[in-house]
GROMACS .gro file of C-alpha atoms in nm:
model
  302
    1MET     CA    1   1.059   2.804  -4.916
    2SER     CA    2   1.094   3.108  -4.746
    3PHE     CA    3   0.769   3.149  -4.620
    4LEU     CA    4   0.780   2.805  -4.482
    5VAL     CA    5   1.087   2.912  -4.275
    6ASP     CA    6   0.934   3.183  -4.157
    7LYS     CA    7   0.667   3.026  -4.005
    8VAL     CA    8   0.788   2.695  -3.879
    9VAL     CA    9   1.154   2.777  -3.783
   10MET     CA   10   1.155   2.957  -3.452
   11GLU     CA   11   1.363   3.054  -3.162
   12GLY     CA   12   1.356   2.785  -2.887
   13ILE     CA   13   1.520   2.748  -2.545
   14THR     CA   14   1.590   2.446  -2.322
   15PHE     CA   15   1.610   2.404  -1.940
   16ASP     CA   16   1.953   2.502  -1.977
   17ASP     CA   17   1.877   2.833  -2.079
   18VAL     CA   18   1.638   2.917  -1.821
   19LEU     CA   19   1.695   3.013  -1.453
   20LEU     CA   20   1.464   3.105  -1.194
   21LEU     CA   21   1.610   3.358  -0.983
   22PRO     CA   22   1.526   3.357  -0.596
   23SER     CA   23   1.385   3.642  -0.394
   24TYR     CA   24   1.307   3.726  -0.039
   25SER     CA   25   1.092   3.474   0.173
   26LYS     CA   26   0.990   3.454   0.526
   27VAL     CA   27   0.861   3.073   0.500
   28LEU     CA   28   1.109   2.855   0.597
   29PRO     CA   29   1.140   2.524   0.379
   30ARG     CA   30   1.021   2.272   0.666
   31LYS     CA   31   0.741   2.470   0.693
   32VAL     CA   32   0.586   2.448   0.367
   33ASN     CA   33   0.291   2.197   0.324
   34ILE     CA   34   0.257   2.083  -0.014
   35ASN     CA   35  -0.026   1.811   0.076
   36THR     CA   36  -0.287   1.779  -0.168
   37ARG     CA   37  -0.615   1.554  -0.213
   38PHE     CA   38  -0.570   1.211  -0.461
   39THR     CA   39  -0.954   1.183  -0.370
   40LYS     CA   40  -1.219   1.281  -0.145
   41ASP     CA   41  -1.072   1.060   0.118
   42ILE     CA   42  -0.714   1.034   0.060
   43THR     CA   43  -0.429   1.297   0.117
   44LEU     CA   44  -0.066   1.289  -0.030
   45ASN     CA   45   0.173   1.426   0.179
   46THR     CA   46   0.405   1.473  -0.164
   47PRO     CA   47   0.180   1.548  -0.470
   48ILE     CA   48   0.293   1.234  -0.694
   49VAL     CA   49   0.072   0.974  -0.867
   50SER     CA   50   0.268   0.732  -1.061
   51ALA     CA   51   0.137   0.607  -1.389
   52ALA     CA   52  -0.039   0.293  -1.439
   53MET     CA   53   0.134   0.174  -1.721
   54ASP     CA   54   0.289  -0.181  -1.709
   55THR     CA   55   0.629  -0.069  -1.772
   56VAL     CA   56   0.586   0.162  -1.480
   57THR     CA   57   0.378   0.074  -1.182
   58GLU     CA   58   0.386  -0.269  -0.990
   59ALA     CA   59   0.468  -0.332  -0.632
   60GLU     CA   60   0.796  -0.230  -0.583
   61LEU     CA   61   0.725   0.123  -0.720
   62ALA     CA   62   0.436   0.155  -0.541
   63ILE     CA   63   0.591   0.103  -0.211
   64ALA     CA   64   0.879   0.330  -0.311
   65ILE     CA   65   0.615   0.645  -0.393
   66ALA     CA   66   0.424   0.568  -0.091
   67ARG     CA   67   0.728   0.583   0.145
   68GLU     CA   68   0.754   0.936   0.020
   69GLY     CA   69   0.409   1.042   0.056
   70GLY     CA   70   0.250   0.977  -0.295
   71ILE     CA   71   0.088   0.693  -0.442
   72GLY     CA   72   0.129   0.435  -0.683
   73VAL     CA   73  -0.121   0.283  -0.905
   74ILE     CA   74  -0.086  -0.085  -1.004
   75HIS     CA   75  -0.166  -0.114  -1.380
   76LYS     CA   76  -0.383  -0.387  -1.484
   77ASN     CA   77  -0.210  -0.566  -1.762
   78MET     CA   78  -0.205  -0.866  -1.557
   79SER     CA   79  -0.458  -1.154  -1.449
   80ILE     CA   80  -0.692  -1.045  -1.167
   81GLU     CA   81  -0.499  -1.246  -0.888
   82LYS     CA   82  -0.177  -1.136  -1.032
   83GLN     CA   83  -0.267  -0.750  -0.928
   84ALA     CA   84  -0.442  -0.848  -0.602
   85ILE     CA   85  -0.122  -1.000  -0.499
   86GLN     CA   86   0.082  -0.708  -0.615
   87VAL     CA   87  -0.169  -0.491  -0.395
   88ARG     CA   88  -0.132  -0.732  -0.101
   89LYS     CA   89   0.267  -0.677  -0.175
   90VAL     CA   90   0.199  -0.337  -0.088
   91LYS     CA   91  -0.033  -0.328   0.182
   92ARG     CA   92   0.216  -0.580   0.407
   93ALA     CA   93   0.544  -0.397   0.296
   94GLU     CA   94   0.479  -0.152   0.631
   95ASN     CA   95   0.217  -0.177   0.908
   96VAL     CA   96   0.204  -0.011   1.236
   97MET     CA   97   0.018  -0.319   1.331
   98ILE     CA   98   0.058  -0.634   1.121
   99LEU     CA   99  -0.319  -0.769   1.107
  100GLU     CA  100  -0.349  -1.117   1.052
  101PRO     CA  101   0.034  -1.212   1.071
  102VAL     CA  102   0.157  -1.502   0.930
  103SER     CA  103   0.136  -1.771   1.188
  104ILE     CA  104   0.265  -2.145   1.198
  105GLY     CA  105   0.083  -2.408   1.382
  106ILE     CA  106   0.199  -2.581   1.693
  107ASP     CA  107   0.284  -2.933   1.532
  108SER     CA  108   0.461  -2.801   1.250
  109THR     CA  109   0.826  -2.866   1.179
  110VAL     CA  110   1.149  -2.682   1.160
  111SER     CA  111   1.163  -2.720   0.773
  112GLU     CA  112   0.799  -2.559   0.748
  113ALA     CA  113   0.872  -2.266   0.944
  114LEU     CA  114   1.188  -2.237   0.768
  115ASP     CA  115   0.988  -2.238   0.426
  116LEU     CA  116   0.735  -1.983   0.541
  117MET     CA  117   1.038  -1.713   0.656
  118LYS     CA  118   1.183  -1.765   0.291
  119GLU     CA  119   0.847  -1.704   0.115
  120TYR     CA  120   0.739  -1.403   0.298
  121ARG     CA  121   1.092  -1.266   0.370
  122ILE     CA  122   1.017  -1.248   0.751
  123GLY     CA  123   1.264  -1.311   1.068
  124GLY     CA  124   0.999  -1.447   1.318
  125ILE     CA  125   0.667  -1.644   1.318
  126PRO     CA  126   0.394  -1.665   1.599
  127VAL     CA  127   0.317  -2.049   1.680
  128ILE     CA  128  -0.049  -2.104   1.730
  129LYS     CA  129  -0.269  -2.408   1.827
  130ASP     CA  130  -0.653  -2.481   1.787
  131ASP     CA  131  -0.868  -2.132   1.787
  132ASN     CA  132  -0.574  -1.944   1.691
  133VAL     CA  133  -0.423  -1.920   2.076
  134LEU     CA  134  -0.083  -1.802   2.075
  135VAL     CA  135   0.128  -2.046   2.260
  136GLY     CA  136   0.472  -1.900   2.135
  137ILE     CA  137   0.717  -1.745   1.887
  138VAL     CA  138   1.005  -1.919   1.655
  139THR     CA  139   1.273  -1.658   1.511
  140ASN     CA  140   1.507  -1.718   1.288
  141ARG     CA  141   1.772  -1.720   1.578
  142ASP     CA  142   1.608  -2.017   1.709
  143LEU     CA  143   1.653  -2.204   1.375
  144ARG     CA  144   2.002  -2.073   1.257
  145PHE     CA  145   2.197  -2.405   1.423
  146GLU     CA  146   1.897  -2.636   1.388
  147HIS     CA  147   1.959  -2.926   1.182
  148GLU     CA  148   1.711  -3.131   1.244
  149MET     CA  149   1.437  -3.038   0.965
  150THR     CA  150   1.143  -3.298   1.125
  151LYS     CA  151   1.197  -3.157   1.469
  152LYS     CA  152   0.867  -3.020   1.603
  153ILE     CA  153   0.828  -2.635   1.612
  154SER     CA  154   0.684  -2.687   1.986
  155GLU     CA  155   1.042  -2.829   2.117
  156ILE     CA  156   1.267  -2.486   1.998
  157MET     CA  157   1.003  -2.222   2.026
  158THR     CA  158   0.991  -1.925   2.305
  159LYS     CA  159   0.719  -1.977   2.511
  160ASP     CA  160   0.738  -1.714   2.791
  161LEU     CA  161   0.633  -1.412   2.559
  162ILE     CA  162   0.562  -1.065   2.613
  163THR     CA  163   0.243  -0.978   2.496
  164THR     CA  164  -0.005  -0.673   2.444
  165ASP     CA  165  -0.341  -0.599   2.366
  166GLN     CA  166  -0.505  -0.384   2.056
  167GLU     CA  167  -0.530  -0.040   2.244
  168THR     CA  168  -0.152  -0.056   2.263
  169ASP     CA  169  -0.040   0.279   2.083
  170LEU     CA  170   0.305   0.309   1.880
  171ASP     CA  171   0.498   0.480   2.127
  172LYS     CA  172   0.369   0.244   2.420
  173ALA     CA  173   0.464  -0.049   2.169
  174ALA     CA  174   0.816   0.049   2.143
  175GLN     CA  175   0.857   0.093   2.514
  176ILE     CA  176   0.777  -0.243   2.561
  177LEU     CA  177   0.990  -0.390   2.290
  178GLN     CA  178   1.293  -0.141   2.431
  179LYS     CA  179   1.234  -0.284   2.806
  180HIS     CA  180   1.231  -0.644   2.709
  181LYS     CA  181   1.471  -0.621   2.431
  182ILE     CA  182   1.271  -0.817   2.205
  183GLU     CA  183   1.177  -0.743   1.849
  184LYS     CA  184   0.820  -0.881   1.785
  185LEU     CA  185   0.534  -0.786   2.008
  186PRO     CA  186   0.228  -1.002   1.955
  187ILE     CA  187  -0.099  -0.877   1.995
  188VAL     CA  188  -0.401  -1.083   2.166
  189ASN     CA  189  -0.721  -1.053   2.275
  190ASN     CA  190  -0.899  -1.137   2.609
  191LYS     CA  191  -0.869  -1.516   2.548
  192ASN     CA  192  -0.495  -1.504   2.438
  193GLN     CA  193  -0.604  -1.528   2.032
  194LEU     CA  194  -0.344  -1.365   1.805
  195VAL     CA  195  -0.493  -1.101   1.648
  196GLY     CA  196  -0.175  -0.892   1.537
  197LEU     CA  197   0.234  -0.851   1.535
  198ILE     CA  198   0.417  -0.511   1.582
  199THR     CA  199   0.794  -0.542   1.507
  200TYR     CA  200   1.065  -0.308   1.591
  201LYS     CA  201   1.142  -0.292   1.224
  202ASP     CA  202   0.787  -0.148   1.138
  203ILE     CA  203   0.819   0.131   1.414
  204THR     CA  204   1.151   0.220   1.283
  205LYS     CA  205   1.039   0.272   0.938
  206THR     CA  206   0.722   0.463   1.044
  207LYS     CA  207   0.933   0.703   1.265
  208ASP     CA  208   1.211   0.723   1.014
  209ARG     CA  209   0.922   0.814   0.744
  210PRO     CA  210   0.648   1.061   0.893
  211SER     CA  211   0.538   1.170   0.553
  212SER     CA  212   0.480   0.828   0.419
  213CYS     CA  213   0.126   0.799   0.260
  214LYS     CA  214  -0.062   0.567   0.510
  215ASP     CA  215  -0.417   0.444   0.581
  216LYS     CA  216  -0.571   0.415   0.934
  217LYS     CA  217  -0.387   0.104   1.033
  218GLY     CA  218  -0.061   0.235   0.931
  219ARG     CA  219  -0.023   0.061   0.610
  220LEU     CA  220   0.093   0.185   0.283
  221ARG     CA  221  -0.127   0.321   0.039
  222VAL     CA  222  -0.180   0.185  -0.307
  223ALA     CA  223  -0.444   0.209  -0.572
  224ALA     CA  224  -0.502   0.004  -0.906
  225ALA     CA  225  -0.643   0.046  -1.238
  226ILE     CA  226  -0.956  -0.144  -1.378
  227GLY     CA  227  -1.089  -0.094  -1.720
  228ILE     CA  228  -1.439  -0.163  -1.835
  229ALA     CA  229  -1.412  -0.516  -1.991
  230PRO     CA  230  -1.640  -0.809  -1.897
  231ASP     CA  231  -1.444  -0.878  -1.573
  232THR     CA  232  -1.415  -0.561  -1.435
  233LEU     CA  233  -1.614  -0.632  -1.158
  234ASP     CA  234  -1.440  -0.906  -1.068
  235ARG     CA  235  -1.127  -0.730  -1.052
  236ALA     CA  236  -1.249  -0.458  -0.856
  237GLU     CA  237  -1.427  -0.725  -0.574
  238ALA     CA  238  -1.079  -0.917  -0.567
  239LEU     CA  239  -0.872  -0.556  -0.547
  240ILE     CA  240  -1.098  -0.450  -0.256
  241LYS     CA  241  -1.041  -0.751  -0.068
  242SER     CA  242  -0.663  -0.741  -0.096
  243ASP     CA  243  -0.729  -0.357   0.067
  244VAL     CA  244  -0.657  -0.149  -0.199
  245ASP     CA  245  -0.724   0.211  -0.132
  246ALA     CA  246  -0.847   0.347  -0.440
  247LEU     CA  247  -0.969   0.201  -0.798
  248SER     CA  248  -0.885   0.411  -1.100
  249ILE     CA  249  -1.105   0.367  -1.394
  250ASP     CA  250  -0.814   0.350  -1.655
  251THR     CA  251  -0.940   0.422  -2.013
  252ALA     CA  252  -0.837   0.672  -2.296
  253HIS     CA  253  -1.185   0.859  -2.270
  254ALA     CA  254  -1.381   0.836  -1.972
  255HIS     CA  255  -1.665   1.064  -2.069
  256THR     CA  256  -1.857   0.741  -2.211
  257LYS     CA  257  -2.184   0.548  -2.116
  258ASN     CA  258  -1.959   0.237  -2.038
  259VAL     CA  259  -1.755   0.391  -1.778
  260VAL     CA  260  -2.051   0.569  -1.612
  261LEU     CA  261  -2.209   0.211  -1.583
  262ILE     CA  262  -1.917   0.078  -1.417
  263LEU     CA  263  -1.854   0.355  -1.186
  264LYS     CA  264  -2.230   0.336  -1.078
  265GLU     CA  265  -2.192  -0.038  -1.067
  266ILE     CA  266  -1.885  -0.008  -0.825
  267LYS     CA  267  -2.006   0.232  -0.593
  268ARG     CA  268  -2.356   0.026  -0.556
  269ASN     CA  269  -2.165  -0.273  -0.454
  270PHE     CA  270  -1.885  -0.111  -0.270
  271PRO     CA  271  -2.025   0.231  -0.140
  272ASP     CA  272  -1.682   0.299   0.057
  273THR     CA  273  -1.435   0.248  -0.238
  274GLN     CA  274  -1.251   0.565  -0.334
  275ILE     CA  275  -1.272   0.548  -0.723
  276VAL     CA  276  -1.083   0.769  -0.980
  277ALA     CA  277  -1.250   0.817  -1.338
  278GLY     CA  278  -1.046   0.880  -1.619
  279ASN     CA  279  -0.938   1.023  -1.893
  280ILE     CA  280  -1.090   1.336  -1.946
  281GLY     CA  281  -1.051   1.659  -2.112
  282THR     CA  282  -1.355   1.884  -2.050
  283ALA     CA  283  -1.535   2.034  -1.784
  284GLU     CA  284  -1.887   1.858  -1.889
  285ALA     CA  285  -1.704   1.525  -1.845
  286ALA     CA  286  -1.563   1.622  -1.472
  287ILE     CA  287  -1.899   1.739  -1.353
  288MET     CA  288  -2.063   1.442  -1.503
  289LEU     CA  289  -1.842   1.168  -1.337
  290ALA     CA  290  -1.855   1.371  -1.005
  291ASP     CA  291  -2.234   1.360  -1.020
  292GLU     CA  292  -2.192   0.952  -1.078
  293GLY     CA  293  -2.014   0.923  -0.771
  294ALA     CA  294  -1.655   0.988  -0.886
  295ASP     CA  295  -1.406   1.074  -0.595
  296ALA     CA  296  -1.166   1.228  -0.849
  297VAL     CA  297  -1.111   1.227  -1.200
  298LYS     CA  298  -0.797   1.210  -1.384
  299VAL     CA  299  -0.750   1.490  -1.643
  300GLY     CA  300  -0.522   1.446  -1.949
  301ILE     CA  301  -0.581   1.320  -2.338
  302GLY     CA  302  -0.298   1.142  -2.532
   0.00000   0.00000   0.00000
C-alpha cells in the first residue's frame, strides 16, 4: 500500500496556486497582433474556433464568435436542410451590402408584408415589379398604424427613393444615409433592378466591430461540419450553395482511406471550397491530408 501511495499520490497545484509575474515590455496591448490562419484562405482576427458539437455550435454561437474575430463550426447532427439554414442565418446576420435582399411584389398586401417582416426580423422591404425592377420601399413605420390588412402595398409604399449603385463603398453609403436621414439604401443596376441593400444598422455593426471575421462581401464567416456518410456530397453541396466559408470533415480518425476519398471528391467538384480535415495525431497524417488537398488539419485525439 505504501508503494502505491508513493507512486500515485503526489503534490498537485490548481490555477489559484499559479501567478504569472509581469515584466517590462515596450509593446502596447493595442499593437499586439494575434491574427492566425484557420485555413489557407481564411484569417482569424481572434484565434478561437468553436467545436462542431450539437451541444456547442449552431447559428447563435457562430454569429457571436465571428463578431469577435473567430469562427464557429456548425455541427452536423441534423438534416442537410437544417444545417444549410443554420449557415444562411450566420451569413445573413450582418452584411455591408445585403445581396438578394428580401423583397415583395407591388401587388402584395399589408398582411403579406407584415408576415415577411416577422419571418425575417427586418424593418423594411423593397417593393419590386416585373424583372426585379425597384419601384418603392415599405417599412414598419408605414405599417404601424395600418389596420386594413388587404390594402395593396403600392398604396402605402414610399415611391421617391434614394438609391445608389454597386460601386458605392461603406463610407459613401454612410454619407448618403446621413444626408437624406434614411436607414435603408437600395442598390440598383443601370436598369433600376434591385441587386442589394445597405442598412444603417449594418454599417454601425461593421464600425463597432472592426475585428469581426468577415468575407469579401462583408458577411460573417462560418464553417460547417460534414462526415463520411453516404449523403456527404449532398450535404457539402447544400452547404456550399448556402455560402459556407469552409467545410470541416469531422471524424474521430481522419488518417483513413474514406476521409481521403471524400476530401478528393469535394475538391474535384468544388475546387475553391476551403476544407479542414481531422482529427489526426501524427505528422504523417498531416502531410498526407495536405498532399490530398486539405486546406487545414485538425489535430487532437479523443
